[in-house]
Amino acid sequence: MTTPIETDVVIIGAGPVGLFAVFELGLWDLKCHVIDILDKVGGQCAELYPEKPIYDIPGFATVTGQGLVENLMEQIAPFGAQFHLNQMVSKLEKKSDERFLIETDAGSRFLCHTVFIAAGGGSFQPKRPPIPGIETFENKSVFYSVRRMEDFRDHDIVIVGGGDSALDWTLSLQPIAKSLTLIHRRDAFRGAQDSVNKMRALVDAGHMNLKIGQVTELIGSDGHLDMATVKTAEGNEDVTCTRLLPFFGLTMKLGPVADWGLNLNENLIPVDTEKFQTSQPGVYAIGDINTYPGKLKLILSGFHEAALAAHAAKKAANPDERVVFQYTTSSSSLQKKLGII
Amino acid sequence: MAKITFTTHDNQTFDVEGEDGATVMETAIKNAVPGIEAECGGACACATCHVYVADAWMEKVGNPEPMEEDMLDFAYDVRPTSRLSCQIRISAELDGLAVTVPERQG
Ligand SMILES: Cc1cc2nc3c(=O)[nH]c(=O)nc-3n(C[C@H](O)[C@H](O)[C@H](O)COP(=O)(O)OP(=O)(O)OC[C@H]3O[C@@H](n4cnc5c(N)ncnc54)[C@H](O)[C@@H]3O)c2cc1C
Ligand code: FES
C-alpha cells in the first residue's frame, strides 16, 4: 500500500466550486489536494458545455464554460493545489487521530484534517447504452473501459460508438482480437480524422468489420455473450461477440458518495447554511451536491458556499487562533499569499 | 405562435401552443408532455429530449447540425426522422408541427 499524502484539505471534485474552494482555503493558508474522476478539471462546465456562454457569473457579462474554468485555474494558481485526475474517491473514513483517510480507485491515499465534498451531480461515469438486459453481462462480457488489454485477446470484440474512445480502442485491440467489429449508427465519425482513416484502411484490408446500425439485442447466458444483434438499413444481423465495449459518453451518477456514512436527502447532502458542514464534523459539502432550504444549483451560490465553508474550516482547524477577516484589495498579508507583493 | 402536437409512444396526444423563438423541448417541458426529460436543459449535451418528426414535417424542420448529430449517437432507437427537440426552434413556419416521443430516453 502506498503511504498516504498528508495535507490540510482534500477537495473531492474539480468542478467550478471545488476549484474556487482552493482559492478561499488558500487565503486561510490551508493547502489542498483536489481529486476528480475526469481527465480534466472543470466538472460540468468543462465536460458538458465548454463552448456555451454563461450569463450569470457576477462580473462577467458572458463567459464560456471552458473560459470560466481557465480563469479559475489562473486565479487559484498562487496556491499550488495538487490535482489528482482520472481517479474516483471510493472511500472516506474517520481515523482515531481525528483525521480523515481518503482512498481512490487508483490506489492513492490521503490523510487530512478537513474534507470538502464538491462532487456536483456525482461522478461522471460511462453511459449504459439502451440495450435490454445489458446489465446482466456487465463486467463479464460487457466493459465500459479497457483496464487490461489481455482480457480482450483472442475474443470476438464488438465496439460501439463513433468518437475517439471507440476509434482508439478499435485500433489498439484489432491486432490481438480474434475478430473485431465496429458498430456506429451512421457512416460519419466524431473522432480524429487520422484514426478514422486508419480504421477505414483496416476495413478495406479485411482485418476488421464496420457496420452502420444499432445494437438492439444481446444473446448469451450467465453473463457470457455469444452474439449481438445489429439493426442495419438492410435488416437485422447477428454478429459473433464475446466482448462488447460500448462508448456512449458520460453521465453523472452519485457513486461512492452514498457509502461514506453521511446523511443524504434524495441523493444530496444536507448542510447548514453557516458552515456548509455535513452530518460529520470536519466534512463540508459545497456546490450542486449539497441541499438546504432555498438552495439554488448555481455556480455563484457554490462560490459563496466555498467562502463560508473555508472560513469555518479555518476556525475549526485552529480553534485558538483569532481568525481575522480581511479584503484581498487592501490586506498586504493576503496579497503576499497571492504573490502580488 | 405555433400549434405543436406531441404523440407519446402509447398514443396519447398533446396539442400545445409554442411561442416563437422557444424550442420544441421547452414547449414540451412547460406543458408537462411525458417522455421528454431534457436533463441538460437544452444545451445539446444529454440527448434526453429525443423526438421523431412526422415525415411531412421533415423538410421544414430541416437537418440536425453536426453537434446535434454527435449527440444523437447517444439516443435510443435513432431513426432517419430523429431530432433533439431542444434544437428545433419554433417559428410561424412550424405551425401544426407533429412529433412523436420515443418509448424511452436512453
Ligand atoms: C448545460 C448546462 C448549463 C448550465 N448553465 C449554468 C448557468 O448558466 N449558470 C450557472 O450558475 N450554472 C449553470 N449550470 C449549472 C452548473 O454547471 C453547476 O451548478 C456547476 O457545475 C456545479 O459545480 P460543482 O463544482 O458543484 O459540481 P460539478 O461541476 O458537477 O463538478 C463535480 C465534479 O466532481 C467529480 N466527482 C464527483 N464524485 C466524485 C468522486 N467520488 N471521485 C472523484 N470525483 C468525483 C465529478 O466528476 C465532477 O467533475 C449549467 C449546467 C448545465 C449542465
Ligand atoms: S435537452 Fe439535453 S440535448 Fe436536448
Coordinates of C-alpha atoms and ligand atoms in Angstrom, one line a residue:
Chain A
M1 CA 0.0 0.0 0.0
T2 CA 1.2 3.5 -0.8
T3 CA 2.0 5.9 2.0
P4 CA -0.8 8.4 2.3
I5 CA -0.2 12.0 1.3
E6 CA -0.7 14.3 4.3
T7 CA -2.4 17.6 3.7
D8 CA -4.8 20.1 5.3
V9 CA -7.7 19.7 3.0
V10 CA -8.8 17.2 0.3
I11 CA -11.4 18.5 -2.2
I12 CA -13.5 15.9 -3.9
G13 CA -14.5 17.2 -7.3
A14 CA -12.7 19.7 -9.5
G15 CA -15.8 21.4 -10.8
P16 CA -16.0 25.2 -10.7
V17 CA -17.0 25.1 -7.0
G18 CA -14.2 22.7 -6.0
L19 CA -11.7 24.9 -7.9
F20 CA -12.9 28.1 -6.2
A21 CA -12.6 26.4 -2.8
V22 CA -8.9 26.2 -3.4
F23 CA -8.8 30.0 -3.5
E24 CA -10.8 30.5 -0.4
L25 CA -8.9 27.9 1.6
G26 CA -5.6 29.2 0.3
L27 CA -6.4 32.7 1.7
W28 CA -6.5 30.9 5.1
D29 CA -3.2 29.1 4.4
L30 CA -4.9 25.7 4.1
K31 CA -3.2 23.5 1.5
C32 CA -5.4 21.4 -0.8
H33 CA -5.3 18.3 -2.9
V34 CA -8.1 18.0 -5.5
I35 CA -9.3 14.7 -6.9
D36 CA -11.6 14.2 -9.9
I37 CA -12.6 11.1 -11.9
L38 CA -12.5 13.1 -15.1
D39 CA -9.3 13.6 -17.1
K40 CA -9.6 17.3 -16.8
V41 CA -10.7 20.0 -14.3
G42 CA -13.9 22.0 -14.6
G43 CA -16.7 19.5 -13.9
Q44 CA -19.9 20.1 -15.8
C45 CA -18.6 23.4 -17.3
A46 CA -15.7 21.6 -19.0
E47 CA -17.5 18.3 -19.7
L48 CA -21.0 19.3 -20.7
Y49 CA -20.9 22.8 -22.0
P50 CA -17.3 24.1 -22.6
E51 CA -18.4 26.3 -25.5
K52 CA -21.7 27.6 -24.2
P53 CA -21.8 31.1 -22.8
I54 CA -22.8 31.5 -19.1
Y55 CA -24.5 34.9 -18.4
D56 CA -24.9 34.9 -14.7
I57 CA -21.4 34.8 -13.2
P58 CA -21.2 38.1 -11.3
G59 CA -18.8 40.5 -13.0
F60 CA -18.8 38.6 -16.3
A61 CA -21.4 39.7 -18.8
T62 CA -20.6 36.5 -20.6
V63 CA -18.0 33.7 -20.2
T64 CA -18.0 30.2 -21.7
G65 CA -17.9 27.1 -19.6
Q66 CA -14.3 26.4 -20.5
G67 CA -13.4 30.1 -20.2
L68 CA -14.7 30.2 -16.6
V69 CA -12.6 27.1 -15.8
E70 CA -9.5 28.6 -17.3
N71 CA -10.0 31.9 -15.3
L72 CA -10.5 29.9 -12.1
M73 CA -7.3 27.9 -12.8
E74 CA -5.4 31.2 -13.2
Q75 CA -7.0 32.7 -10.1
I76 CA -6.1 29.7 -7.9
A77 CA -2.6 29.2 -9.4
P78 CA -0.8 31.0 -6.5
F79 CA -1.9 28.4 -4.0
G80 CA -0.2 25.5 -5.7
A81 CA -3.0 22.9 -5.1
Q82 CA -2.2 19.5 -6.4
F83 CA -4.6 17.7 -8.8
H84 CA -5.2 14.0 -9.0
L85 CA -7.3 13.4 -12.1
N86 CA -8.7 10.2 -13.6
Q87 CA -9.4 8.9 -10.1
M88 CA -12.6 8.3 -8.2
V89 CA -12.7 8.8 -4.5
S90 CA -14.0 5.4 -3.3
K91 CA -13.5 5.7 0.5
L92 CA -13.8 8.3 3.2
E93 CA -13.2 7.2 6.7
K94 CA -12.5 8.9 10.0
K95 CA -9.4 7.7 11.8
S96 CA -8.8 7.6 15.5
D97 CA -6.5 10.6 15.4
E98 CA -9.4 12.8 14.2
R99 CA -8.0 12.9 10.7
F100 CA -9.8 11.5 7.6
L101 CA -8.4 8.8 5.3
I102 CA -9.4 9.1 1.7
E103 CA -8.7 6.4 -0.9
T104 CA -9.2 6.5 -4.6
D105 CA -9.9 3.6 -7.0
A106 CA -6.4 4.2 -8.4
G107 CA -4.8 3.4 -5.0
S108 CA -3.9 7.0 -4.0
R109 CA -4.4 7.7 -0.3
F110 CA -4.7 10.9 1.6
L111 CA -4.7 11.9 5.3
C112 CA -6.3 15.3 6.0
H113 CA -8.0 17.3 8.7
T114 CA -10.8 18.6 6.6
V115 CA -12.7 17.3 3.6
F116 CA -14.6 19.4 1.1
I117 CA -17.1 17.4 -1.0
A118 CA -17.7 19.4 -4.2
A119 CA -19.0 16.4 -6.1
G120 CA -21.6 18.2 -8.1
G121 CA -24.2 15.9 -9.6
G122 CA -21.9 13.0 -8.8
S123 CA -19.1 11.4 -10.6
F124 CA -19.0 11.3 -14.4
Q125 CA -19.4 7.6 -15.4
P126 CA -19.9 5.9 -18.7
K127 CA -23.4 5.8 -20.0
R128 CA -25.1 2.5 -20.2
P129 CA -26.4 2.1 -23.8
P130 CA -30.2 1.4 -24.1
I131 CA -29.9 -2.3 -24.9
P132 CA -32.3 -4.6 -23.0
G133 CA -30.6 -6.8 -20.4
I134 CA -27.1 -5.3 -20.9
E135 CA -26.6 -5.1 -17.1
T136 CA -26.5 -8.9 -16.8
F137 CA -23.4 -9.0 -19.0
E138 CA -21.6 -6.1 -17.4
N139 CA -18.0 -6.8 -16.1
K140 CA -18.1 -10.3 -17.6
S141 CA -18.5 -9.6 -21.3
V142 CA -19.5 -6.0 -21.4
F143 CA -17.0 -3.4 -20.4
Y144 CA -17.0 0.4 -20.5
S145 CA -13.3 0.8 -20.4
V146 CA -10.2 -1.3 -21.0
R147 CA -8.2 -1.9 -17.9
R148 CA -6.2 -4.8 -19.2
M149 CA -5.8 -5.4 -22.9
E150 CA -5.0 -9.1 -22.2
D151 CA -8.6 -9.6 -21.2
F152 CA -9.6 -9.0 -24.8
R153 CA -7.0 -11.2 -26.5
D154 CA -8.5 -13.8 -28.9
H155 CA -12.0 -12.6 -28.4
D156 CA -14.7 -11.6 -30.9
I157 CA -14.8 -7.9 -30.0
V158 CA -17.6 -5.6 -30.8
I159 CA -17.0 -1.9 -30.2
V160 CA -19.9 0.6 -30.4
G161 CA -19.6 4.3 -30.9
G162 CA -18.3 7.0 -33.2
G163 CA -16.0 9.1 -31.0
D164 CA -12.3 8.9 -30.1
S165 CA -12.6 6.3 -27.4
A166 CA -14.4 3.9 -29.8
L167 CA -11.8 4.5 -32.6
D168 CA -8.8 4.4 -30.4
W169 CA -9.7 1.1 -28.9
T170 CA -10.6 -0.3 -32.3
L171 CA -7.1 0.5 -33.5
S172 CA -5.4 -0.8 -30.3
L173 CA -7.4 -4.0 -29.9
Q174 CA -7.7 -5.1 -33.5
P175 CA -4.2 -6.7 -33.6
I176 CA -5.0 -9.0 -30.6
A177 CA -8.7 -9.7 -31.4
K178 CA -10.0 -12.9 -33.0
S179 CA -12.4 -10.6 -34.8
L180 CA -13.3 -7.0 -34.4
T181 CA -16.5 -5.2 -35.4
L182 CA -17.0 -1.5 -35.0
I183 CA -20.7 -0.5 -35.0
H184 CA -21.9 3.1 -35.3
R185 CA -25.3 4.4 -36.2
R186 CA -24.1 6.5 -39.1
D187 CA -21.2 6.5 -41.5
A188 CA -19.6 9.6 -40.0
F189 CA -17.3 9.7 -37.0
R190 CA -16.6 12.4 -34.4
G191 CA -13.1 11.1 -33.7
A192 CA -9.8 12.3 -35.0
Q193 CA -9.6 12.1 -38.9
D194 CA -6.3 10.2 -38.7
S195 CA -7.9 7.5 -36.6
V196 CA -10.9 7.3 -39.0
N197 CA -8.5 6.8 -41.9
K198 CA -6.6 4.1 -40.1
M199 CA -9.8 2.3 -39.2
R200 CA -11.1 2.5 -42.8
A201 CA -7.8 1.1 -44.1
L202 CA -8.2 -1.9 -41.8
V203 CA -11.7 -2.4 -43.1
D204 CA -10.6 -2.2 -46.7
A205 CA -7.8 -4.7 -46.0
G206 CA -10.4 -7.2 -44.5
H207 CA -8.9 -7.0 -41.0
M208 CA -12.0 -5.8 -39.3
N209 CA -15.7 -5.1 -39.9
L210 CA -17.6 -1.9 -39.9
K211 CA -21.3 -1.9 -39.6
I212 CA -23.6 1.0 -39.8
G213 CA -26.5 0.4 -37.4
Q214 CA -27.5 0.0 -33.8
V215 CA -27.2 -2.9 -31.4
T216 CA -30.7 -3.9 -30.3
E217 CA -30.2 -7.3 -28.6
L218 CA -27.6 -9.3 -26.8
I219 CA -27.6 -13.1 -26.9
G220 CA -25.8 -15.2 -24.3
S221 CA -26.2 -16.7 -20.9
D222 CA -24.8 -16.4 -17.4
G223 CA -23.1 -13.1 -18.3
H224 CA -21.3 -14.7 -21.2
L225 CA -22.1 -13.1 -24.5
D226 CA -22.3 -15.1 -27.8
M227 CA -23.9 -12.7 -30.2
A228 CA -25.0 -9.1 -30.7
T229 CA -28.0 -8.3 -32.9
V230 CA -27.4 -5.3 -35.1
K231 CA -30.2 -3.4 -36.8
T232 CA -28.9 -2.0 -40.1
A233 CA -30.6 -0.4 -43.0
E234 CA -30.7 -3.9 -44.6
G235 CA -32.4 -5.6 -41.6
N236 CA -31.2 -7.4 -38.5
E237 CA -27.9 -9.2 -38.4
D238 CA -26.3 -11.3 -35.7
V239 CA -22.6 -10.6 -35.1
T240 CA -20.4 -13.1 -33.1
C241 CA -19.5 -11.2 -30.0
T242 CA -17.8 -12.3 -26.7
R243 CA -16.6 -8.9 -25.6
L244 CA -18.7 -5.7 -26.1
L245 CA -17.3 -2.3 -25.5
P246 CA -19.9 0.4 -25.8
F247 CA -18.7 4.1 -25.8
F248 CA -21.8 6.2 -25.3
G249 CA -20.4 9.2 -23.5
L250 CA -20.7 10.1 -19.8
T251 CA -23.5 10.7 -17.4
M252 CA -23.4 11.8 -13.7
K253 CA -24.1 9.2 -11.0
L254 CA -23.9 9.9 -7.3
G255 CA -21.4 7.0 -7.0
P256 CA -19.5 6.2 -3.8
V257 CA -20.6 9.5 -2.0
A258 CA -23.5 7.4 -0.8
D259 CA -21.2 5.0 1.0
W260 CA -19.4 7.4 3.3
G261 CA -21.9 7.3 6.2
L262 CA -23.2 10.9 5.7
N263 CA -26.8 11.8 5.9
L264 CA -28.3 12.1 2.5
N265 CA -31.6 13.5 1.3
E266 CA -32.6 12.4 -2.2
N267 CA -29.0 11.9 -3.3
L268 CA -27.9 15.3 -2.0
I269 CA -26.0 16.1 1.2
P270 CA -27.9 18.3 3.7
V271 CA -25.8 21.0 5.2
D272 CA -26.3 24.0 7.5
T273 CA -26.0 27.4 5.9
E274 CA -23.5 28.8 8.3
K275 CA -20.6 26.4 7.7
F276 CA -22.0 24.1 5.0
Q277 CA -21.0 21.2 7.2
T278 CA -22.4 17.7 6.7
S279 CA -23.6 15.4 9.5
Q280 CA -19.9 14.6 10.0
P281 CA -17.9 17.4 11.6
G282 CA -14.9 18.3 9.5
V283 CA -16.6 17.2 6.3
Y284 CA -18.1 20.1 4.3
A285 CA -20.3 19.9 1.2
I286 CA -20.5 22.7 -1.3
G287 CA -21.9 23.3 -4.8
D288 CA -24.5 21.1 -6.6
I289 CA -24.1 18.2 -4.2
N290 CA -25.5 19.9 -1.1
T291 CA -29.0 20.9 -0.1
Y292 CA -30.5 23.3 2.3
P293 CA -33.7 25.4 2.4
G294 CA -33.7 27.7 -0.6
K295 CA -30.7 26.0 -2.3
L296 CA -30.2 27.0 -6.0
K297 CA -27.9 25.0 -8.1
L298 CA -26.0 27.9 -9.5
I299 CA -22.3 28.4 -9.8
L300 CA -22.4 31.7 -7.9
S301 CA -24.2 30.0 -4.9
G302 CA -21.4 27.4 -4.9
F303 CA -18.8 30.2 -4.7
H304 CA -20.5 31.7 -1.7
E305 CA -20.7 28.3 0.0
A306 CA -16.9 27.8 -0.6
A307 CA -16.1 31.1 1.1
L308 CA -18.1 30.4 4.2
A309 CA -17.1 26.8 4.4
A310 CA -13.4 27.7 4.1
H311 CA -13.8 30.2 6.9
A312 CA -15.5 27.6 9.1
A313 CA -12.8 25.1 8.3
K314 CA -10.1 27.5 9.3
K315 CA -11.7 28.2 12.6
A316 CA -12.2 24.5 13.3
A317 CA -8.6 23.7 12.4
N318 CA -7.1 26.5 14.6
P319 CA -9.6 26.9 17.4
D320 CA -7.2 29.0 19.5
E321 CA -6.2 31.4 16.7
R322 CA -8.0 34.6 16.2
V323 CA -9.3 34.4 12.6
V324 CA -9.2 38.0 11.2
F325 CA -11.5 38.8 8.3
Q326 CA -9.6 40.7 5.5
Y327 CA -10.2 42.0 2.0
T328 CA -7.9 41.0 -0.9
T329 CA -8.0 44.6 -2.1
S330 CA -6.3 46.0 0.9
S331 CA -4.7 43.3 3.0
S332 CA -0.9 43.0 2.5
S333 CA -0.8 39.6 4.0
L334 CA -3.5 38.2 1.6
Q335 CA -1.7 39.9 -1.3
K336 CA 1.6 38.2 -0.3
K337 CA -0.2 34.8 -0.4
L338 CA -1.5 35.7 -3.9
G339 CA 2.0 36.6 -5.0
I340 CA 1.1 40.2 -5.8
I341 CA 3.6 41.8 -3.5
Chain B
M1 CA -47.2 31.1 -32.0
A2 CA -47.3 27.6 -33.5
K3 CA -49.5 24.7 -32.6
I4 CA -47.5 21.5 -31.9
T5 CA -48.8 18.0 -31.5
F6 CA -46.8 15.6 -29.4
T7 CA -47.8 11.9 -29.6
T8 CA -46.4 9.6 -26.9
H9 CA -45.3 6.1 -27.6
D10 CA -48.6 4.8 -26.1
N11 CA -50.6 7.1 -28.4
Q12 CA -51.6 9.9 -26.1
T13 CA -51.7 13.2 -27.9
F14 CA -50.9 16.6 -26.5
D15 CA -51.8 19.7 -28.6
V16 CA -50.0 22.7 -27.2
E17 CA -49.0 26.2 -28.2
G18 CA -45.4 27.0 -28.7
E19 CA -44.0 30.6 -28.6
D20 CA -41.9 31.8 -31.5
G21 CA -38.3 31.6 -30.6
A22 CA -38.8 28.9 -27.9
T23 CA -37.7 25.4 -28.6
V24 CA -39.9 22.3 -29.0
M25 CA -38.2 20.9 -25.9
E26 CA -39.1 24.0 -23.8
T27 CA -42.7 23.8 -25.0
A28 CA -42.9 20.1 -24.0
I29 CA -41.5 20.7 -20.6
K30 CA -43.7 23.7 -20.0
N31 CA -46.8 21.6 -20.8
A32 CA -45.6 18.6 -19.0
V33 CA -45.5 16.3 -22.0
P34 CA -44.4 12.9 -20.7
G35 CA -41.3 11.3 -22.1
I36 CA -39.2 14.4 -22.7
E37 CA -36.6 14.5 -19.9
A38 CA -34.2 17.3 -21.1
E39 CA -31.6 16.6 -18.4
C40 CA -29.2 19.2 -19.7
G41 CA -31.7 22.0 -20.0
G42 CA -31.3 22.4 -23.8
A43 CA -27.5 22.5 -24.1
C44 CA -27.4 19.7 -26.7
A45 CA -25.5 17.8 -24.1
C46 CA -27.7 14.9 -23.0
A47 CA -29.9 13.5 -25.8
T48 CA -32.8 13.0 -23.5
C49 CA -35.1 15.3 -25.5
H50 CA -35.2 13.0 -28.5
V51 CA -38.3 13.1 -30.8
Y52 CA -39.3 11.7 -34.2
V53 CA -40.5 14.4 -36.5
A54 CA -43.5 13.4 -38.7
D55 CA -42.5 12.7 -42.2
A56 CA -44.5 15.5 -43.7
W57 CA -42.6 18.0 -41.5
M58 CA -39.1 16.7 -42.1
E59 CA -38.3 19.2 -44.8
K60 CA -39.5 22.3 -42.9
V61 CA -37.7 21.3 -39.7
G62 CA -34.5 20.6 -41.5
N63 CA -31.5 18.5 -40.7
P64 CA -29.6 18.5 -37.5
E65 CA -26.3 20.4 -37.1
P66 CA -23.2 18.3 -36.7
M67 CA -23.2 18.9 -32.9
E68 CA -26.7 17.5 -32.7
E69 CA -25.8 14.5 -34.9
D70 CA -23.0 13.7 -32.5
M71 CA -25.3 13.9 -29.5
L72 CA -27.9 11.8 -31.3
D73 CA -25.4 9.0 -31.3
F74 CA -26.3 8.6 -27.6
A75 CA -30.0 8.4 -28.0
Y76 CA -32.2 5.2 -28.0
D77 CA -33.6 3.8 -31.3
V78 CA -32.4 6.6 -33.6
R79 CA -34.3 6.8 -36.9
P80 CA -33.9 9.0 -40.0
T81 CA -36.6 11.3 -38.5
S82 CA -34.9 11.6 -35.2
R83 CA -34.1 15.1 -33.8
L84 CA -33.3 16.6 -30.4
S85 CA -36.2 18.8 -29.6
C86 CA -34.1 21.4 -27.8
Q87 CA -32.5 22.1 -31.1
I88 CA -35.8 22.8 -33.0
R89 CA -36.7 26.4 -32.7
I90 CA -40.3 27.4 -33.2
S91 CA -41.5 29.9 -35.8
A92 CA -44.8 30.5 -37.6
E93 CA -43.4 28.2 -40.3
L94 CA -43.8 25.3 -38.0
D95 CA -47.4 25.9 -37.1
G96 CA -49.1 22.4 -37.0
L97 CA -45.8 20.5 -36.3
A98 CA -46.3 16.9 -35.3
V99 CA -43.7 14.9 -33.4
T100 CA -43.7 11.6 -31.6
V101 CA -41.9 10.9 -28.3
P102 CA -39.9 7.7 -28.2
E103 CA -40.6 4.9 -25.8
R104 CA -37.6 5.9 -23.7
Q105 CA -34.8 8.5 -23.5
G106 CA -31.6 6.5 -23.3
Ligands
LIG1 C1 -25.9 22.7 -19.9 C2 -25.8 23.3 -18.5 C3 -25.8 24.7 -18.4 C4 -25.6 25.4 -17.2 N1 -25.7 26.7 -17.1 C5 -25.5 27.4 -16.0 C6 -25.5 28.8 -15.9 O1 -25.8 29.5 -16.9 N2 -25.2 29.4 -14.7 C7 -25.0 28.6 -13.5 O2 -24.7 29.2 -12.5 N3 -25.0 27.3 -13.6 C8 -25.2 26.6 -14.8 N4 -25.2 25.3 -14.8 C9 -25.0 24.5 -13.5 C10 -23.5 24.5 -13.2 O3 -22.8 23.9 -14.2 C11 -23.4 23.7 -11.9 O4 -24.1 24.4 -10.9 C12 -21.9 23.6 -11.5 O5 -21.2 22.9 -12.5 C13 -21.8 22.9 -10.2 O6 -20.4 22.9 -9.8 P1 -19.8 21.9 -8.8 O7 -18.4 22.2 -8.8 O8 -20.7 21.8 -7.6 O9 -20.1 20.4 -9.5 P2 -19.7 19.8 -10.9 O10 -19.5 20.8 -11.9 O11 -20.8 18.8 -11.2 O12 -18.3 19.0 -10.7 C14 -18.3 18.0 -9.8 C15 -17.1 17.1 -10.1 O13 -16.9 16.2 -9.0 C16 -16.4 15.0 -9.6 N5 -16.7 13.9 -8.7 C17 -18.0 13.6 -8.1 N6 -17.8 12.5 -7.3 C18 -16.5 12.1 -7.3 C19 -15.8 11.1 -6.7 N7 -16.3 10.2 -5.9 N8 -14.4 11.0 -7.0 C20 -13.9 11.9 -7.9 N9 -14.5 12.9 -8.5 C21 -15.8 13.0 -8.2 C22 -17.2 14.9 -10.9 O14 -16.6 14.0 -11.8 C23 -17.2 16.3 -11.4 O15 -16.1 16.6 -12.2 C24 -25.4 24.6 -16.0 C25 -25.4 23.2 -16.1 C26 -25.5 22.6 -17.3 C27 -25.5 21.1 -17.4
FES2 S1 -32.2 18.8 -23.6 FE1 -30.3 17.9 -23.5 S2 -29.9 17.5 -25.6 FE2 -31.8 18.5 -25.6

